[in-house]
Coordinates of C-alpha atoms in Angstrom, one line a residue:
X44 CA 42.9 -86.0 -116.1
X45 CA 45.8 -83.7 -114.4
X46 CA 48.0 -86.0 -117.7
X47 CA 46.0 -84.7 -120.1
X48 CA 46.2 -81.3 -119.0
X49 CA 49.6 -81.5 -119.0
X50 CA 49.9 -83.3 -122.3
X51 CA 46.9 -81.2 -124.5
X52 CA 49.9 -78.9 -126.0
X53 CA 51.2 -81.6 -127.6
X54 CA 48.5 -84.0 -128.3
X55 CA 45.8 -81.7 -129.1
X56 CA 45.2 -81.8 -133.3
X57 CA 42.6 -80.1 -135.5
X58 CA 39.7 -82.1 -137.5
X59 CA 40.6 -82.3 -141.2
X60 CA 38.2 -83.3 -143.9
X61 CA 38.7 -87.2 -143.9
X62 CA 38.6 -87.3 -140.2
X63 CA 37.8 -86.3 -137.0
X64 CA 40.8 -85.9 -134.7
X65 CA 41.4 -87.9 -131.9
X66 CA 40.7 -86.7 -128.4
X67 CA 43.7 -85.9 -126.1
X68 CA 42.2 -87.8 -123.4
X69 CA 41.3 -91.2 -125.8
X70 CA 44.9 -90.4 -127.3
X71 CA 46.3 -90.6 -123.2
X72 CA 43.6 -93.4 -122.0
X73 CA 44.9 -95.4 -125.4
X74 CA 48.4 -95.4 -124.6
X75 CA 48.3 -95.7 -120.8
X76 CA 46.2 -99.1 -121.5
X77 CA 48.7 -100.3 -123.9
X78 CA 51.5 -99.1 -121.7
X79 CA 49.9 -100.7 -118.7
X80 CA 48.8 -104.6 -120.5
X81 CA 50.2 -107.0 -122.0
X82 CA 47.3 -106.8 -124.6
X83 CA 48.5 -106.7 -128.4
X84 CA 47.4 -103.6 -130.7
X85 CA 44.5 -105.2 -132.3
X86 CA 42.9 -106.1 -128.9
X87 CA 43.2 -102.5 -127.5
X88 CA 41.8 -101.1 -130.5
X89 CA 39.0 -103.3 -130.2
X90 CA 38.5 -102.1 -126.5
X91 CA 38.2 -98.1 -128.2
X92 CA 37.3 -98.9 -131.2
X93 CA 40.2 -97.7 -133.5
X94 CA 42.6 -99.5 -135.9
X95 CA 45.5 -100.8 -134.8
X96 CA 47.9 -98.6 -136.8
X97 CA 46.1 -95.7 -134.5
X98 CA 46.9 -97.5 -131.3
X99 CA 50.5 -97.6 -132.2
X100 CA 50.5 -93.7 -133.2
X101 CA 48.5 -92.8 -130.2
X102 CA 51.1 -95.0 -128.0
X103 CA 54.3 -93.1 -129.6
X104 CA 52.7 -89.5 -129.4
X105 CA 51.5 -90.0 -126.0
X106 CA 55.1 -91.3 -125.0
X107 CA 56.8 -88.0 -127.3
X108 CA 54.8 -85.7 -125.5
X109 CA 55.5 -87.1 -122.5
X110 CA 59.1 -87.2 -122.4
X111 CA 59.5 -83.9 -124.4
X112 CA 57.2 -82.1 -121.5
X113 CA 57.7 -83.7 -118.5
X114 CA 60.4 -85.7 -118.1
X115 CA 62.7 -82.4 -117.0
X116 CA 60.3 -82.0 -114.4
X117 CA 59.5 -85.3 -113.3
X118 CA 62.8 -86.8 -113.2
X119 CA 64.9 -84.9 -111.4
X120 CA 66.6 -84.6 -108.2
X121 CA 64.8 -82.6 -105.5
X122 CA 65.1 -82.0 -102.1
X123 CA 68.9 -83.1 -101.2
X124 CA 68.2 -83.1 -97.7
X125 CA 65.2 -85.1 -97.6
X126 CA 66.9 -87.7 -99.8
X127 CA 69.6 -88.4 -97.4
X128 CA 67.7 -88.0 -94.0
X129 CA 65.7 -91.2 -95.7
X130 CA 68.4 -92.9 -96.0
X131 CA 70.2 -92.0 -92.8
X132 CA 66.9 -93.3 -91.1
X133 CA 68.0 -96.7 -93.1
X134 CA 71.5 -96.3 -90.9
X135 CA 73.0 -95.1 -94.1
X136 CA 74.8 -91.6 -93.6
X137 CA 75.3 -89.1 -96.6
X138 CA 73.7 -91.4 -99.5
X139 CA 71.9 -89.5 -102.3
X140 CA 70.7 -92.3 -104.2
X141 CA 70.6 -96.0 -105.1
X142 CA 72.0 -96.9 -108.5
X143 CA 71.8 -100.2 -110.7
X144 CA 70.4 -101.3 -114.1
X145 CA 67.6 -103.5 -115.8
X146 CA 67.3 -105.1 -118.6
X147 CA 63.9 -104.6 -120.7
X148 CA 62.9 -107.2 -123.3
X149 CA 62.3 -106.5 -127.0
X150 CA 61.7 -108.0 -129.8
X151 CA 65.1 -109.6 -131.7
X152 CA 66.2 -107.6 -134.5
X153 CA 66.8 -108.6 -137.8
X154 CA 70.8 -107.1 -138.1
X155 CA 73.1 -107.3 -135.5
X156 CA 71.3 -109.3 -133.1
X157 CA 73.7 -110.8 -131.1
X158 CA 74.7 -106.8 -130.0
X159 CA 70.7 -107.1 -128.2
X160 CA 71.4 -110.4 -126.4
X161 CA 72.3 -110.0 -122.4
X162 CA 74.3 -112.1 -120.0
X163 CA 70.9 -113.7 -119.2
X164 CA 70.6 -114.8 -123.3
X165 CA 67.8 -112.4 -124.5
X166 CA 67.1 -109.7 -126.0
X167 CA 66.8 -106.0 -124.6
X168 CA 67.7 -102.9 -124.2
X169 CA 69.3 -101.3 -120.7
X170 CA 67.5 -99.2 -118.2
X171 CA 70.1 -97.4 -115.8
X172 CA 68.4 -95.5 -113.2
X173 CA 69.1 -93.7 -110.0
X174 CA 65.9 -93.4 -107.3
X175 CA 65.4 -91.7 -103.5
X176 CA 64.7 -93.4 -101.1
X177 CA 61.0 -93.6 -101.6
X178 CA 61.8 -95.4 -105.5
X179 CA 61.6 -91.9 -107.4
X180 CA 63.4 -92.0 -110.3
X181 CA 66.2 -88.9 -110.0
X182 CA 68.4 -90.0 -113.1
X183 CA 67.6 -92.2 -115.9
X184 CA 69.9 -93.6 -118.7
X185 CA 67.6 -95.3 -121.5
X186 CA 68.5 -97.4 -124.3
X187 CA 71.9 -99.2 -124.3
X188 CA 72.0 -102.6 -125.8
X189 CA 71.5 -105.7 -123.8
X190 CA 75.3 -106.8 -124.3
X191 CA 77.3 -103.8 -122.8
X192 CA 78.1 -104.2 -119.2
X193 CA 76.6 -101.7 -116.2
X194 CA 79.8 -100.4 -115.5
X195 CA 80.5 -99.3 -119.1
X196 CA 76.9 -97.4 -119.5
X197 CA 77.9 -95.9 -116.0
X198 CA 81.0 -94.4 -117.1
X199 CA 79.8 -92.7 -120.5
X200 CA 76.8 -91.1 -119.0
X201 CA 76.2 -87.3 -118.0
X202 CA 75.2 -88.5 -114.0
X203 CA 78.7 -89.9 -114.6
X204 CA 80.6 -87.1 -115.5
X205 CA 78.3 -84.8 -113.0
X206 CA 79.4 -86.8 -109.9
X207 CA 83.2 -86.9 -111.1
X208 CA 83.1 -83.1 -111.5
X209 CA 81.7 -82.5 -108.0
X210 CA 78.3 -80.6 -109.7
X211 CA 75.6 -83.2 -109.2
X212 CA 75.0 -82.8 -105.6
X213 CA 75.4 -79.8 -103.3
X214 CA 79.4 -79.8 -101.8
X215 CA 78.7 -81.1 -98.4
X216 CA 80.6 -83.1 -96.5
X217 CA 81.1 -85.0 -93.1
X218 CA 84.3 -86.5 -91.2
X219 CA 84.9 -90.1 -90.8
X220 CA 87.7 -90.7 -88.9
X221 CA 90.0 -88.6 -90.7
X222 CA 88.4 -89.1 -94.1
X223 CA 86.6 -86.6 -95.5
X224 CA 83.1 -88.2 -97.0
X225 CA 80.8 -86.7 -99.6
X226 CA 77.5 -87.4 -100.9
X227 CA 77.6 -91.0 -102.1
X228 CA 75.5 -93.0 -104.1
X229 CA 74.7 -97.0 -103.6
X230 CA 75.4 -99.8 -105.8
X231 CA 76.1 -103.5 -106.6
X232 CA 79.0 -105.1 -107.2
X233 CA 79.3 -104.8 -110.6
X234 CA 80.0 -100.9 -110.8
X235 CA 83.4 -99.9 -109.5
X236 CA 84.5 -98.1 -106.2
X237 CA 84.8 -94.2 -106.3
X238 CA 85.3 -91.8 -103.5
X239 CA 81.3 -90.7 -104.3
X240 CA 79.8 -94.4 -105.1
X241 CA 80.2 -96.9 -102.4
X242 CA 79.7 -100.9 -103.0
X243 CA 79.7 -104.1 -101.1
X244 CA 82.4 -105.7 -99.3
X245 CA 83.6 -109.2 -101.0
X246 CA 85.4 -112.0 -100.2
X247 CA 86.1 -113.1 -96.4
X248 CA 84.4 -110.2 -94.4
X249 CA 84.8 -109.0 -90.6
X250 CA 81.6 -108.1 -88.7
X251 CA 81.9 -104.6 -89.1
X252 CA 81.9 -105.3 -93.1
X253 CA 79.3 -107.3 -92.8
X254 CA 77.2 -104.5 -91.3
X255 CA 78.5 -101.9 -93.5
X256 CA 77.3 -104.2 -96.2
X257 CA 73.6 -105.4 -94.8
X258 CA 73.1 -101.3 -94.2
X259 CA 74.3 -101.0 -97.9
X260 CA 71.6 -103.5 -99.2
X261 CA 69.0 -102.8 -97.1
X262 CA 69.1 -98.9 -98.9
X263 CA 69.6 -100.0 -102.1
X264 CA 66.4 -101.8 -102.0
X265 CA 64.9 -98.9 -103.1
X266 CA 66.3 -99.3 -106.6
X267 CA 65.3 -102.8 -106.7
X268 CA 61.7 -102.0 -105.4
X269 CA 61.3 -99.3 -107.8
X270 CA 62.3 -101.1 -111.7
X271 CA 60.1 -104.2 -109.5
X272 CA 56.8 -101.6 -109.4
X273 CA 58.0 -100.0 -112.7
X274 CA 57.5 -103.5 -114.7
X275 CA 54.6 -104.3 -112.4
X276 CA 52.5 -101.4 -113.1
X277 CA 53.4 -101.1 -117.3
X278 CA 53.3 -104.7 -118.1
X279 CA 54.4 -103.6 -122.1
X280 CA 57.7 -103.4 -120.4
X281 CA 57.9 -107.3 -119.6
X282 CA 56.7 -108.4 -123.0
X283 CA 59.3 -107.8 -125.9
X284 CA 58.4 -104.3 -126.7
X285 CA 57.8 -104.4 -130.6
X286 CA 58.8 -101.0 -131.7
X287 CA 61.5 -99.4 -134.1
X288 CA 65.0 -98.8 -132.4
X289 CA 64.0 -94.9 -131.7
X290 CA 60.4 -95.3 -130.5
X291 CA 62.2 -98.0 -127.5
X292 CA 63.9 -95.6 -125.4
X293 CA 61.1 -93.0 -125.4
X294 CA 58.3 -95.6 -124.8
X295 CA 60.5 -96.8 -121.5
X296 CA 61.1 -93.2 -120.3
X297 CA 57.9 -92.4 -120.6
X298 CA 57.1 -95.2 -118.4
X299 CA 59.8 -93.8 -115.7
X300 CA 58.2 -90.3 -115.5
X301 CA 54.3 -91.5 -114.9
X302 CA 55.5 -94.3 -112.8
X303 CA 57.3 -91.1 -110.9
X304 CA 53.9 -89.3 -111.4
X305 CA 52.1 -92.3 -109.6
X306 CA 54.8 -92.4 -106.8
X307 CA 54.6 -88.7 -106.3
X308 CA 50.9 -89.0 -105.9
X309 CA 50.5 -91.7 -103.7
X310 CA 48.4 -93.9 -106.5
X311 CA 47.6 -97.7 -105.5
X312 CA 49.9 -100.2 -106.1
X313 CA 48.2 -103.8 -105.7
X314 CA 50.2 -106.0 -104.1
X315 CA 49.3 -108.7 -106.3
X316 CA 50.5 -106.7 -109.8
X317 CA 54.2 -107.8 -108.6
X318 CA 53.8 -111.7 -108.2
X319 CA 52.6 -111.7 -112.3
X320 CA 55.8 -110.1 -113.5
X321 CA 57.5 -113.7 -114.1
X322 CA 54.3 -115.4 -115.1
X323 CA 53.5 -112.6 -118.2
X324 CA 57.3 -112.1 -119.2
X325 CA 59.0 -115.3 -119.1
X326 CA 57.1 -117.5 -121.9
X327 CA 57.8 -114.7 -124.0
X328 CA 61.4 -113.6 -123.1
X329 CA 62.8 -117.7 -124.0
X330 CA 60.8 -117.4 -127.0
X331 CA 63.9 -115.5 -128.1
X332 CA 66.1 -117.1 -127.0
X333 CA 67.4 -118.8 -130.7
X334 CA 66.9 -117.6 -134.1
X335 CA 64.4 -120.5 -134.9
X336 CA 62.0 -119.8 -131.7
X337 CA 62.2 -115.8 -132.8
X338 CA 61.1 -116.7 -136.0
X339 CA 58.5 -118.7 -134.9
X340 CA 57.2 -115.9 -132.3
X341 CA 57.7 -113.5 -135.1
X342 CA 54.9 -115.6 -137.2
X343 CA 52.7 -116.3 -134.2
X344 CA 52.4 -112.1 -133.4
X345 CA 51.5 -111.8 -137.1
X346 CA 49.1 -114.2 -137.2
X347 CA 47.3 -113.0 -133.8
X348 CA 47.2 -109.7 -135.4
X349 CA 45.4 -110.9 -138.6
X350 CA 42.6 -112.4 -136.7

């Protein structure tokens, strides 16, 4: 209810002479149910009986509004302080964040293709994404193609540029040794070592590398935790999203800002919601694998929609 509230300026329409307008809050209940299953268009507008061109319209508004109104809100970093005291109770001093990237399925398109398909042979677009300690999204980067590499998405970013310049995080720093240390943020190996990101040790390590690096991995959990509840809670984010190129990255940042909304407000997350993430995407993900299986998925979406 607090959603639509927040939403009404945006989704709130007048009755015309054909038709009676759409509510916000059937607008908001439509596209957080097709947001949050796996269902395809026809089914959920059989469950509020509406076409299915509405669903989709209802999905994309809802998602607009969303992004346009509270993304700058939502999504942002907060309390410094807090932030790092949660990770510094993980034995992790200084950290501001964990950093890595996910790949979200779509649907194969028909030029260009082979731009879509990742190192794991699907199709999908990129979600980079920075989170507290509690899994709060506090930068997102939406909408790269599947083929270009973490590190390069990284580097032509704004968080990017923000951390280079010193502006991203207040200018506070502690002594190591004789090494001055700043706020640092926590990441995998594919990213590459700055004086503000830190990443694992490799190769032959000592013990004290090996601690630095279980401390490291035991914070940057919280990334992997948080894209794990993300998919978890909006299952449309597992199942090849079927959407034009521009509707994509709005649909997944929408996702990001309630899923920070949910966080925020300390909304239920069944345990059970996790262990059907491979179940509900996989099938459907090596269904797109080659151009023939595409084609054939292509026909079998069509003909579910027709009956």
């Amino acid at each position: 209810m607090e959603l639509c509230d927040l939403l009404s300026p945006a989704l709130k329409h007048k009755n015309t002479k054909m038709r009676a307008a759409l509510t916000v809050h059937k607008q908001v209940a439509i596209a957080l149910w097709k947001l949050a299953t796996s269902d395809s268009y026809w089914s959920v507008g059989n469950q509020f009986g509406v076409g299915k061109s509405t669903v989709g319209a209802a999905m994309i508004q809802a998602a607009d509004a969303i992004t346009e109104l509270l993304l700058s809100r939502v999504v942002t970093l907060g309390n410094v302080q807090v932030i790092m005291d949660g990770f510094a109770a993980m034995r992790f001093p200084k950290c501001g964040g964990a950093k890595d990237g996910t790949h979200i399925p779509i649907l194969g398109p028909e030029h260009q293709g082979i731009q879509y398909i990742n190192h794991k042979g699907y199709f999908s677009r990129v979600l980079q994404a920075l989170v507290d300690h509690k899994g709060r999204f506090t930068n997102i980067n939406v909408g790269w193609l599947g083929k270009v590499h973490d590190t390069r998405i990284f580097r032509n970013s704004g968080l990017w540029e923000w951390l280079q310049q010193g502006t991203y995080f207040p200018d506070q720093k502690i002594t190591v040794g004789n090494v001055e240390m700043p706020i640092v943020i926590l990441g995998d190996p594919a990213y590459s070592l700055m004086p503000w990101f830190m990443k694992p040790y490799t190769g032959t390590l000592d013990s004290s590398q090996e601690l630095f690096n279980h401390r490291l991995s035991k914070c940057r959990m919280a990334v992997e935790c948080a894209f794990g509840r993300l998919k978890a809670r909006w299952h449309s984010l597992l199942t090849q999203l079927d959407l034009s190129e521009t509707s994509i990255p709005i649909v997944i940042t929408a996702c990001c800002v309630v899923h920070n909304i949910c966080e925020s407000k300390g909304e239920i997350f069944m345990a059970g919601w996790g262990g059907r993430l491979r179940q509900i995407a996989w099938p459907l993900i090596m269904c797109s694998q080659t151009p023939g299986r595409l084609e054939e998925h292509r026909r079998a979406r069509y003909a579910s929609e027709k009956l």
